Tab-separated table of C-alpha atoms in Angstrom:
chain	number	residue	atom	x	y	z
A	9	MET	CA	1.081	23.914	13.083
A	10	SER	CA	-1.765	24.384	10.616
A	11	LYS	CA	-1.380	24.192	6.875
A	12	GLU	CA	-0.957	27.589	5.227
A	13	PHE	CA	-2.247	28.640	1.825
A	14	ASP	CA	-2.179	31.855	-0.190
A	15	VAL	CA	-5.861	31.374	-1.035
A	16	VAL	CA	-8.558	29.241	0.566
A	17	VAL	CA	-11.896	29.016	-1.221
A	18	ILE	CA	-14.919	27.874	0.791
A	19	GLY	CA	-17.238	26.104	-1.616
A	20	ALA	CA	-16.554	24.265	-4.878
A	21	GLY	CA	-19.522	25.310	-6.978
A	22	PRO	CA	-19.051	27.212	-10.268
A	23	GLY	CA	-17.821	30.341	-8.485
A	24	GLY	CA	-15.584	28.529	-6.028
A	25	TYR	CA	-13.872	25.984	-8.247
A	26	ILE	CA	-13.269	28.556	-10.992
A	27	ALA	CA	-11.793	30.979	-8.421
A	28	ALA	CA	-9.521	28.208	-7.154
A	29	ILE	CA	-8.337	27.314	-10.657
A	30	ARG	CA	-7.640	30.925	-11.637
A	31	ALA	CA	-5.747	31.587	-8.402
A	32	ALA	CA	-3.662	28.448	-9.002
A	33	GLN	CA	-2.957	29.530	-12.592
A	34	LEU	CA	-1.561	32.746	-11.130
A	35	GLY	CA	0.921	30.819	-9.027
A	36	LYS	CA	-0.838	30.857	-5.667
A	37	SER	CA	-0.985	27.934	-3.256
A	38	VAL	CA	-4.689	27.122	-3.162
A	39	ALA	CA	-7.070	24.984	-1.144
A	40	CYS	CA	-10.799	24.559	-1.705
A	41	ILE	CA	-13.169	23.383	1.019
A	42	GLU	CA	-16.208	21.351	-0.038
A	43	LYS	CA	-18.571	19.102	1.921
A	44	TRP	CA	-21.171	18.129	-0.707
A	45	LYS	CA	-22.139	14.453	-0.635
A	46	ASN	CA	-24.231	12.709	-3.261
A	47	PRO	CA	-27.083	10.327	-2.284
A	48	ALA	CA	-24.559	7.470	-2.077
A	49	GLY	CA	-22.565	9.404	0.510
A	50	ALA	CA	-19.611	10.195	-1.735
A	51	LEU	CA	-17.998	13.639	-1.478
A	52	LYS	CA	-18.294	15.557	-4.744
A	53	LEU	CA	-17.128	18.852	-6.203
A	54	GLY	CA	-19.319	21.155	-8.278
A	55	GLY	CA	-21.840	22.348	-5.708
A	56	THR	CA	-25.560	22.696	-6.375
A	57	CYS	CA	-25.089	23.619	-10.044
A	58	LEU	CA	-23.314	20.473	-11.144
A	59	ASN	CA	-24.950	18.035	-8.739
A	60	VAL	CA	-28.613	19.078	-8.433
A	61	GLY	CA	-28.968	22.256	-10.492
A	62	CYS	CA	-27.875	23.533	-13.887
A	63	ILE	CA	-26.293	20.386	-15.306
A	64	PRO	CA	-28.806	17.657	-14.358
A	65	SER	CA	-31.782	19.887	-15.162
A	66	LYS	CA	-30.436	20.606	-18.648
A	67	ALA	CA	-29.828	16.884	-19.167
A	68	LEU	CA	-33.461	16.134	-18.296
A	69	LEU	CA	-34.693	19.028	-20.416
A	70	ALA	CA	-32.824	17.581	-23.406
A	71	SER	CA	-34.084	14.035	-22.778
A	72	SER	CA	-37.681	15.115	-22.257
A	73	GLU	CA	-37.538	17.210	-25.410
A	74	GLU	CA	-36.348	14.196	-27.404
A	75	PHE	CA	-39.262	12.190	-25.994
A	76	GLU	CA	-41.777	14.867	-26.947
A	77	ASN	CA	-40.247	15.207	-30.416
A	78	ALA	CA	-40.538	11.462	-30.994
A	79	GLN	CA	-44.170	11.517	-29.871
A	80	HIS	CA	-45.387	14.640	-31.621
A	81	HIS	CA	-42.945	16.268	-34.027
A	82	LEU	CA	-40.968	13.667	-35.996
A	83	ALA	CA	-43.980	13.118	-38.241
A	84	ASP	CA	-43.539	16.695	-39.469
A	85	HIS	CA	-40.237	15.537	-40.984
A	86	GLY	CA	-41.815	12.500	-42.639
A	87	ILE	CA	-40.523	10.166	-39.922
A	88	ASN	CA	-43.304	7.988	-38.598
A	89	VAL	CA	-42.749	6.222	-35.296
A	90	SER	CA	-45.217	4.413	-33.117
A	91	ASP	CA	-45.448	2.925	-29.652
A	92	VAL	CA	-42.928	5.374	-28.156
A	93	LYS	CA	-42.152	4.287	-24.591
A	94	LEU	CA	-40.485	6.123	-21.736
A	95	ASP	CA	-37.714	4.446	-19.762
A	96	LEU	CA	-37.527	6.899	-16.867
A	97	THR	CA	-34.909	4.871	-15.023
A	98	LYS	CA	-32.549	5.041	-18.002
A	99	MET	CA	-33.278	8.744	-18.501
A	100	LEU	CA	-32.365	9.479	-14.879
A	101	SER	CA	-29.296	7.250	-15.166
A	102	ARG	CA	-28.111	9.246	-18.186
A	103	LYS	CA	-28.516	12.444	-16.151
A	104	GLU	CA	-26.487	10.992	-13.281
A	105	GLY	CA	-23.783	9.833	-15.696
A	106	ILE	CA	-23.378	13.377	-17.011
A	107	VAL	CA	-23.178	14.745	-13.456
A	108	GLU	CA	-20.535	12.159	-12.529
A	109	LYS	CA	-18.480	12.987	-15.616
A	110	MET	CA	-18.577	16.708	-14.850
A	111	THR	CA	-17.692	16.351	-11.157
A	112	LYS	CA	-14.849	13.970	-11.989
A	113	GLY	CA	-13.678	16.580	-14.482
A	114	ILE	CA	-13.332	19.147	-11.705
A	115	GLU	CA	-11.360	16.649	-9.615
A	116	PHE	CA	-8.987	16.284	-12.585
A	117	LEU	CA	-8.668	20.071	-12.906
A	118	PHE	CA	-7.849	20.324	-9.182
A	119	ARG	CA	-5.074	17.744	-9.570
A	120	LYS	CA	-3.804	19.404	-12.751
A	121	ASN	CA	-3.608	22.804	-11.035
A	122	LYS	CA	-2.257	21.380	-7.736
A	123	ILE	CA	-5.287	22.555	-5.744
A	124	THR	CA	-5.795	20.908	-2.359
A	125	TRP	CA	-9.337	19.675	-1.798
A	126	LEU	CA	-10.145	19.991	1.904
A	127	LYS	CA	-13.107	17.652	2.396
A	128	GLY	CA	-15.603	18.868	4.965
A	129	HIS	CA	-17.375	21.955	6.309
A	130	GLY	CA	-15.404	25.190	6.525
A	131	LYS	CA	-15.920	27.520	9.484
A	132	PHE	CA	-13.980	30.635	10.520
A	133	THR	CA	-12.371	30.422	13.959
A	134	GLY	CA	-10.377	33.669	14.071
A	135	LYS	CA	-7.453	35.681	12.710
A	136	THR	CA	-3.731	35.691	13.454
A	137	ASP	CA	-0.772	37.575	12.051
A	138	ALA	CA	-0.362	34.732	9.554
A	139	GLY	CA	-3.887	35.047	8.224
A	140	VAL	CA	-7.451	33.826	8.668
A	141	GLN	CA	-8.039	30.587	10.561
A	142	ILE	CA	-10.577	28.120	9.155
A	143	GLU	CA	-11.644	24.845	10.711
A	144	VAL	CA	-12.507	22.039	8.307
A	145	SER	CA	-14.651	19.378	9.956
A	146	GLY	CA	-16.886	16.413	9.230
A	147	GLY	CA	-14.800	15.131	6.363
A	148	GLU	CA	-13.839	11.556	5.613
A	149	GLY	CA	-12.796	10.495	9.100
A	150	ALA	CA	-14.084	7.106	10.185
A	151	ASP	CA	-16.307	8.671	12.841
A	152	GLY	CA	-17.309	11.649	10.682
A	153	THR	CA	-15.777	14.127	13.147
A	154	SER	CA	-12.280	14.508	11.764
A	155	SER	CA	-11.165	18.126	11.654
A	156	GLU	CA	-8.192	20.345	10.963
A	157	VAL	CA	-7.444	24.058	11.030
A	158	VAL	CA	-5.867	25.795	8.040
A	159	THR	CA	-4.510	29.325	7.658
A	160	ALA	CA	-5.276	31.492	4.628
A	161	LYS	CA	-3.674	34.754	3.564
A	162	ASN	CA	-6.788	35.326	1.453
A	163	VAL	CA	-10.251	33.759	1.681
A	164	ILE	CA	-12.984	33.566	-0.946
A	165	ILE	CA	-16.441	32.689	0.400
A	166	ALA	CA	-18.319	30.854	-2.353
A	167	THR	CA	-20.816	28.767	-0.433
A	168	GLY	CA	-23.732	29.272	-2.831
A	169	SER	CA	-27.401	28.994	-1.987
A	170	LYS	CA	-30.157	26.542	-1.130
A	171	ALA	CA	-33.827	26.355	-2.052
A	172	ARG	CA	-36.208	28.538	-0.086
A	173	HIS	CA	-38.980	26.463	1.459
A	174	LEU	CA	-42.510	27.416	2.419
A	175	PRO	CA	-43.145	27.794	6.141
A	176	ASN	CA	-45.031	24.835	7.627
A	177	VAL	CA	-44.639	22.818	4.415
A	178	PRO	CA	-41.986	20.134	5.011
A	179	VAL	CA	-39.962	19.144	1.940
A	180	ASP	CA	-39.428	15.382	1.826
A	181	ASN	CA	-38.272	15.376	-1.822
A	182	LYS	CA	-40.829	12.672	-2.544
A	183	ILE	CA	-44.298	14.217	-2.451
A	184	VAL	CA	-43.178	17.797	-1.761
A	185	SER	CA	-39.892	18.602	-3.527
A	186	ASP	CA	-37.503	21.437	-4.139
A	187	ASN	CA	-35.160	21.479	-7.143
A	188	GLU	CA	-33.239	18.482	-5.795
A	189	GLY	CA	-36.154	16.086	-5.452
A	190	ALA	CA	-37.803	17.293	-8.655
A	191	LEU	CA	-34.825	16.003	-10.632
A	192	SER	CA	-35.336	12.440	-9.417
A	193	PHE	CA	-39.029	11.518	-9.384
A	194	ASP	CA	-39.251	7.721	-9.592
A	195	THR	CA	-42.437	7.936	-11.648
A	196	VAL	CA	-44.090	10.576	-13.812
A	197	PRO	CA	-46.858	12.171	-11.725
A	198	LYS	CA	-50.287	12.310	-13.326
A	199	LYS	CA	-50.850	15.738	-11.803
A	200	LEU	CA	-47.987	18.014	-10.810
A	201	ALA	CA	-48.324	21.308	-8.957
A	202	VAL	CA	-45.539	23.894	-9.069
A	203	ILE	CA	-45.340	26.906	-6.781
A	204	GLY	CA	-43.269	29.591	-8.486
A	205	ALA	CA	-43.082	30.495	-12.188
A	206	GLY	CA	-39.417	31.430	-12.160
A	207	VAL	CA	-36.526	29.669	-13.875
A	208	VAL	CA	-36.659	26.461	-11.801
A	209	GLY	CA	-40.436	26.176	-11.855
A	210	LEU	CA	-40.707	26.670	-15.611
A	211	GLU	CA	-37.803	24.369	-16.476
A	212	LEU	CA	-38.766	21.466	-14.214
A	213	GLY	CA	-42.448	21.961	-14.943
A	214	SER	CA	-41.574	21.663	-18.651
A	215	VAL	CA	-39.602	18.453	-18.075
A	216	TRP	CA	-42.456	16.612	-16.389
A	217	ARG	CA	-45.126	18.013	-18.710
A	218	ARG	CA	-43.249	16.609	-21.695
A	219	LEU	CA	-43.032	13.247	-19.974
A	220	GLY	CA	-46.799	13.143	-19.449
A	221	ALA	CA	-47.720	15.103	-16.316
A	222	GLU	CA	-50.595	17.561	-16.163
A	223	VAL	CA	-48.796	20.636	-14.785
A	224	THR	CA	-50.302	23.596	-12.932
A	225	VAL	CA	-48.010	26.496	-11.993
A	226	LEU	CA	-48.998	28.962	-9.252
A	227	GLU	CA	-47.162	32.307	-9.176
A	228	ALA	CA	-47.591	34.928	-6.449
A	229	LEU	CA	-46.455	37.901	-8.525
A	230	PRO	CA	-49.137	39.701	-10.547
A	231	GLU	CA	-47.188	39.517	-13.802
A	232	PHE	CA	-45.684	36.517	-15.559
A	233	LEU	CA	-41.885	36.819	-15.928
A	234	GLY	CA	-41.945	40.357	-14.591
A	235	ALA	CA	-38.142	40.653	-14.831
A	236	ALA	CA	-38.182	40.019	-18.582
A	237	ASP	CA	-39.085	42.437	-21.347
A	238	GLN	CA	-42.871	42.555	-21.673
A	239	ALA	CA	-42.781	41.458	-25.309
A	240	LEU	CA	-40.735	38.406	-24.305
A	241	ALA	CA	-43.016	37.579	-21.380
A	242	ARG	CA	-46.145	37.779	-23.548
A	243	GLU	CA	-44.675	35.470	-26.172
A	244	ALA	CA	-43.456	33.010	-23.531
A	245	ALA	CA	-46.904	32.903	-21.897
A	246	LYS	CA	-48.478	32.203	-25.286
A	247	GLN	CA	-46.040	29.393	-26.087
A	248	PHE	CA	-46.330	27.724	-22.673
A	249	LYS	CA	-50.123	27.845	-22.800
A	250	LYS	CA	-50.039	26.227	-26.227
A	251	GLN	CA	-47.796	23.481	-24.831
A	252	GLY	CA	-50.180	22.769	-21.956
A	253	LEU	CA	-48.559	24.466	-18.959
A	254	ASP	CA	-51.418	25.874	-16.875
A	255	ILE	CA	-49.948	29.052	-15.321
A	256	HIS	CA	-51.818	31.199	-12.782
A	257	VAL	CA	-50.389	34.555	-11.620
A	258	GLY	CA	-51.401	36.769	-8.721
A	259	VAL	CA	-51.998	33.713	-6.547
A	260	LYS	CA	-51.850	33.641	-2.748
A	261	VAL	CA	-51.048	30.132	-1.537
A	262	GLY	CA	-52.704	29.096	1.716
A	263	GLU	CA	-52.670	25.728	3.442
A	264	VAL	CA	-50.716	22.907	1.824
A	265	THR	CA	-51.517	19.385	3.024
A	266	ALA	CA	-49.407	16.414	1.978
A	267	THR	CA	-50.133	12.710	2.478
A	268	ASP	CA	-48.075	9.664	1.557
A	269	ASN	CA	-49.218	9.813	-2.054
A	270	SER	CA	-50.778	13.209	-2.793
A	271	VAL	CA	-50.842	16.889	-1.932
A	272	THR	CA	-53.679	19.412	-1.653
A	273	LEU	CA	-53.157	23.162	-2.064
A	274	ASN	CA	-55.650	25.807	-1.027
A	275	TYR	CA	-55.076	29.170	-2.669
A	276	THR	CA	-56.736	32.426	-3.601
A	277	ASP	CA	-56.656	33.330	-7.293
A	278	LYS	CA	-55.983	36.793	-8.723
A	279	ASP	CA	-59.690	37.662	-8.526
A	280	GLY	CA	-59.872	36.798	-4.810
A	281	ASN	CA	-61.672	33.490	-5.280
A	282	ALA	CA	-60.808	30.510	-3.069
A	283	GLN	CA	-59.473	27.546	-5.043
A	284	THR	CA	-58.283	24.021	-4.292
A	285	LEU	CA	-55.698	22.114	-6.315
A	286	GLU	CA	-55.040	18.416	-5.850
A	287	ALA	CA	-51.883	16.840	-7.245
A	288	ASP	CA	-49.692	13.773	-6.943
A	289	ARG	CA	-46.514	15.809	-6.456
A	290	LEU	CA	-45.591	19.389	-5.605
A	291	ILE	CA	-42.464	21.314	-6.600
A	292	VAL	CA	-41.691	24.353	-4.434
A	293	SER	CA	-39.593	26.809	-6.455
A	294	ILE	CA	-39.961	30.152	-4.703
A	295	GLY	CA	-36.362	31.313	-4.884
A	296	ARG	CA	-33.132	30.603	-3.075
A	297	VAL	CA	-31.383	31.751	0.113
A	298	PRO	CA	-27.617	32.148	0.694
A	299	ASN	CA	-25.655	29.412	2.447
A	300	THR	CA	-24.118	31.634	5.120
A	301	ASP	CA	-25.297	29.882	8.268
A	302	ASN	CA	-22.705	28.126	10.451
A	303	LEU	CA	-19.773	29.822	8.706
A	304	GLY	CA	-18.506	31.456	11.888
A	305	LEU	CA	-18.484	34.882	10.239
A	306	GLU	CA	-18.562	36.615	13.625
A	307	ALA	CA	-15.196	35.048	14.527
A	308	ILE	CA	-13.506	37.348	11.993
A	309	GLY	CA	-15.764	40.365	12.442
A	310	LEU	CA	-18.262	39.704	9.650
A	311	LYS	CA	-21.984	39.114	9.669
A	312	ALA	CA	-24.671	38.391	7.126
A	313	ASP	CA	-27.657	40.704	6.657
A	314	GLU	CA	-31.224	39.765	7.584
A	315	ARG	CA	-31.610	37.851	4.308
A	316	GLY	CA	-28.352	35.954	4.731
A	317	PHE	CA	-26.263	37.917	2.216
A	318	ILE	CA	-22.709	39.119	2.854
A	319	ASP	CA	-22.110	42.780	2.042
A	320	VAL	CA	-19.336	43.386	-0.503
A	321	ASP	CA	-18.084	46.257	-2.639
A	322	ASP	CA	-17.868	46.384	-6.441
A	323	HIS	CA	-14.815	44.112	-6.285
A	324	CYS	CA	-16.425	41.480	-4.021
A	325	ALA	CA	-14.333	42.557	-1.009
A	326	THR	CA	-15.957	42.259	2.418
A	327	ALA	CA	-15.366	44.610	5.339
A	328	VAL	CA	-12.554	42.330	6.530
A	329	PRO	CA	-9.245	42.773	4.663
A	330	ASN	CA	-8.301	39.848	2.388
A	331	VAL	CA	-11.721	38.198	2.762
A	332	TYR	CA	-13.928	38.148	-0.339
A	333	ALA	CA	-17.359	36.738	-1.151
A	334	ILE	CA	-18.806	35.800	-4.539
A	335	GLY	CA	-21.792	34.236	-6.248
A	336	ASP	CA	-25.095	33.521	-4.563
A	337	VAL	CA	-23.990	34.812	-1.135
A	338	VAL	CA	-23.635	38.395	-2.417
A	339	ARG	CA	-25.728	40.998	-4.262
A	340	GLY	CA	-26.699	40.489	-7.848
A	341	PRO	CA	-28.358	37.691	-9.785
A	342	MET	CA	-28.014	34.112	-8.546
A	343	LEU	CA	-26.472	32.832	-11.771
A	344	ALA	CA	-23.646	30.321	-12.147
A	345	HIS	CA	-21.866	32.331	-14.849
A	346	LYS	CA	-22.039	35.483	-12.718
A	347	ALA	CA	-20.367	33.546	-9.889
A	348	GLU	CA	-17.683	32.287	-12.284
A	349	ASP	CA	-16.876	35.814	-13.440
A	350	GLU	CA	-16.648	36.992	-9.846
A	351	GLY	CA	-14.354	34.073	-9.021
A	352	VAL	CA	-11.939	35.076	-11.767
A	353	LEU	CA	-12.220	38.735	-10.733
A	354	VAL	CA	-11.266	38.048	-7.112
A	355	ALA	CA	-8.410	35.697	-7.992
A	356	GLU	CA	-6.941	38.387	-10.244
A	357	ILE	CA	-7.430	41.116	-7.617
A	358	ILE	CA	-5.520	38.972	-5.117
A	359	ASP	CA	-2.772	38.755	-7.739
A	360	GLY	CA	-2.597	42.572	-7.927
A	361	GLN	CA	-4.470	42.936	-11.216
A	362	LYS	CA	-7.334	45.375	-11.859
A	363	PRO	CA	-10.182	43.385	-13.445
A	364	HIS	CA	-13.731	44.646	-13.867
A	365	ILE	CA	-17.225	43.191	-14.287
A	366	ASP	CA	-20.032	45.046	-16.053
A	367	TYR	CA	-23.071	43.550	-14.326
A	368	ASN	CA	-25.331	45.043	-16.985
A	369	CYS	CA	-23.723	42.602	-19.417
A	370	ILE	CA	-24.523	39.439	-17.437
A	371	PRO	CA	-26.963	37.404	-19.568
A	372	TRP	CA	-30.075	35.679	-18.234
A	373	VAL	CA	-31.330	32.380	-19.657
A	374	ILE	CA	-34.362	30.149	-19.076
A	375	TYR	CA	-33.883	26.762	-20.749
A	376	THR	CA	-37.467	26.053	-21.684
A	377	GLU	CA	-38.629	25.364	-25.244
A	378	PRO	CA	-38.333	27.879	-26.739
A	379	GLU	CA	-35.431	29.180	-24.697
A	380	ILE	CA	-35.614	32.685	-23.237
A	381	ALA	CA	-32.504	34.865	-22.964
A	382	TRP	CA	-31.717	38.516	-22.493
A	383	VAL	CA	-28.936	40.921	-21.638
A	384	GLY	CA	-29.077	44.580	-20.675
A	385	LYS	CA	-32.243	46.458	-19.830
A	386	THR	CA	-35.862	45.905	-20.769
A	387	GLU	CA	-37.927	48.459	-22.653
A	388	GLN	CA	-40.054	49.088	-19.562
A	389	GLN	CA	-36.940	49.761	-17.444
A	390	LEU	CA	-35.567	52.217	-19.984
A	391	LYS	CA	-38.878	54.039	-20.308
A	392	ALA	CA	-39.095	54.301	-16.510
A	393	GLU	CA	-35.650	55.941	-16.593
A	394	GLY	CA	-36.895	58.430	-19.186
A	395	ARG	CA	-34.459	57.100	-21.779
A	396	GLU	CA	-35.370	57.675	-25.421
A	397	VAL	CA	-34.998	54.416	-27.294
A	398	LYS	CA	-35.702	52.788	-30.624
A	399	THR	CA	-36.438	49.096	-31.058
A	400	GLY	CA	-36.191	46.460	-33.731
A	401	GLN	CA	-37.842	43.051	-33.722
A	402	PHE	CA	-37.596	40.152	-36.161
A	403	PRO	CA	-39.430	36.783	-36.060
A	404	PHE	CA	-37.882	33.354	-36.552
A	405	MET	CA	-40.812	32.384	-38.772
A	406	ALA	CA	-39.074	34.373	-41.528
A	407	ASN	CA	-35.785	32.494	-41.075
A	408	GLY	CA	-34.980	29.547	-43.329
A	409	ARG	CA	-32.837	27.708	-40.789
A	410	ALA	CA	-35.543	27.962	-38.121
A	411	LEU	CA	-38.118	26.582	-40.530
A	412	GLY	CA	-35.751	23.790	-41.546
A	413	ILE	CA	-35.289	22.562	-37.986
A	414	ASN	CA	-38.982	23.068	-37.168
A	415	LYS	CA	-38.179	25.726	-34.531
A	416	ALA	CA	-39.791	28.851	-35.982
A	417	ASP	CA	-41.419	30.230	-32.824
A	418	GLY	CA	-40.170	33.421	-31.222
A	419	PHE	CA	-38.190	36.515	-32.138
A	420	VAL	CA	-35.209	38.727	-31.376
A	421	LYS	CA	-35.832	42.207	-30.009
A	422	MET	CA	-33.096	44.833	-29.869
A	423	ILE	CA	-33.256	48.134	-28.015
A	424	ALA	CA	-30.892	51.009	-28.823
A	425	ASP	CA	-30.458	54.587	-27.690
A	426	ALA	CA	-32.566	56.836	-29.925
A	427	LYS	CA	-29.704	59.295	-30.495
A	428	THR	CA	-26.428	57.359	-30.245
A	429	ASP	CA	-27.708	53.933	-31.412
A	430	GLU	CA	-25.812	52.234	-28.546
A	431	LEU	CA	-27.274	48.818	-27.783
A	432	LEU	CA	-29.047	48.911	-24.420
A	433	GLY	CA	-30.763	45.524	-24.368
A	434	VAL	CA	-31.229	42.392	-26.453
A	435	HIS	CA	-34.112	39.998	-25.786
A	436	ILE	CA	-34.544	36.597	-27.430
A	437	ILE	CA	-37.145	33.862	-27.283
A	438	SER	CA	-36.243	31.015	-29.619
A	439	ALA	CA	-34.483	27.714	-30.006
A	440	ASN	CA	-30.835	28.074	-28.959
A	441	ALA	CA	-31.404	31.518	-27.441
A	442	SER	CA	-28.761	30.648	-24.820
A	443	ASP	CA	-26.159	30.520	-27.598
A	444	LEU	CA	-27.459	33.439	-29.639
A	445	ILE	CA	-27.346	35.807	-26.664
A	446	ALA	CA	-23.549	35.553	-26.508
A	447	GLU	CA	-23.230	37.764	-29.605
A	448	ALA	CA	-25.299	40.421	-27.862
A	449	VAL	CA	-23.140	40.189	-24.724
A	450	VAL	CA	-19.980	40.763	-26.775
A	451	ALA	CA	-21.596	43.685	-28.586
A	452	MET	CA	-22.722	45.354	-25.372
A	453	GLU	CA	-19.373	44.810	-23.644
A	454	PHE	CA	-17.756	46.732	-26.511
A	455	LYS	CA	-20.491	49.418	-26.464
A	456	ALA	CA	-21.592	48.517	-29.960
A	457	ALA	CA	-24.374	50.229	-31.862
A	458	SER	CA	-27.216	48.263	-33.413
A	459	GLU	CA	-25.727	49.309	-36.770
A	460	ASP	CA	-22.540	47.407	-35.904
A	461	ILE	CA	-24.426	44.104	-35.711
A	462	GLY	CA	-26.451	45.028	-38.788
A	463	ARG	CA	-23.232	45.467	-40.809
A	464	ILE	CA	-21.614	42.177	-39.695
A	465	CYS	CA	-21.902	39.235	-42.112
A	466	HIS	CA	-23.791	36.338	-40.540
A	467	PRO	CA	-23.741	32.789	-41.979
A	468	HIS	CA	-26.666	31.715	-44.156
A	469	PRO	CA	-28.771	29.842	-43.376
A	470	SER	CA	-28.442	30.187	-39.595
A	471	LEU	CA	-30.497	31.252	-36.612
A	472	SER	CA	-27.952	34.024	-36.031
A	473	GLU	CA	-29.275	35.861	-39.100
A	474	VAL	CA	-32.264	36.888	-36.983
A	475	MET	CA	-29.848	38.822	-34.746
A	476	ARG	CA	-28.722	40.811	-37.773
A	477	GLU	CA	-32.274	41.346	-39.035
A	478	ALA	CA	-33.411	42.598	-35.612
A	479	ALA	CA	-30.465	45.017	-35.580
A	480	LEU	CA	-31.404	46.263	-39.046
A	481	ALA	CA	-35.033	46.580	-37.900
A	482	VAL	CA	-33.943	49.130	-35.294
A	483	ASP	CA	-33.526	51.522	-38.232
A	484	LYS	CA	-36.524	50.032	-40.073
A	485	ARG	CA	-34.404	48.381	-42.736
A	486	ALA	CA	-34.784	44.632	-42.125
A	487	LEU	CA	-34.091	42.849	-45.412
A	488	ASN	CA	-36.365	39.830	-45.151
A	489	MET	CA	-39.575	41.411	-43.866
């Protein structure tokens, strides 16, 4: 007789482990299936985000920023240092230590909440009156083929995504890397090529540029950061160019040839001219695809679409009763915090509650320097909708705290309805934009007006004062400009 659970979650990334914890908090018997193994072969929780995504990349971004500050910016504070050396091995070890601490933390939370970790690959095998049948295989058996079948009254598919690769360009994560290999280069490449100027390309390109690489970024789309507000994208392009990132848009990549120690890219630039780029390493960051292969979806009457996504309704329910899907395998942005919110939503729906997610209030963040963050709609989106808006913008160069910490680049831009003053979008490029955006998310969730933020007392001196000044600027009454 198979083990039975109220809820079985397939995948222990941010969406999956949070869904499991919330379901357990609500008194359900919960199991979570996860097969991730680190390079040493140890099974780990946390999925892509904690192991080879959000967490290690932010650790390297922080370390590389400290290195660049020591080399170029401490002198601005009257601190003179010389002969700054990079210990890449120690930097990577620090990153791995943070990952290990975080994954161990999830193991503790599973024990605390009495969640059963089923170690292996989860695959649907059918349905019975008792629930959905799932086979868990390839776990910790001595021969690697151990398996068991469990029964779930409710299932949450949270299997995440993997890097999209270029056809006919093998990724060995040495010379040609995706996000995983790009987090673990054993040396700093002299010349680094990056295909894709999205979040991953910009963040990892920034890491290795700071550590000494000459970085060239090739982007197929005709506009840089086309999803962001145009004012934000223009400022970001200016800042990255000043830093030394060589970004080319409107590029069509042709043949890519890799050897044991270099890579050559042939491409056509935006003007139609043939170009050749030679580099020591290549990072391919052209998006991600859902992990929905080999799930056995057909065994329960489900199937993924041509892109690998599972169709769900507004409450993440699939076409099969009591089977849900969240995070990167469903519509919407591939963001860890979006997956977490959906995990909580589904756990509470299973419990009979009526939660809701406003997807317009999901923030976006790019952890470059300066950081880029936004929530709501861009000015170009609103104009395309025919919406009458008013905007306010305020620069960090007029903020005492920003000047004090030597982080005065960037601005906050707020967009409000021209008649009602309801906030429709907030766009930030600055130091700590990932933290500042949270105030905007709260405001938009509560349907605040720009005047509401303008009337709230903000601490002085702080970066958050720029939020207030931008809100006041919507009505052309900024106080410090």
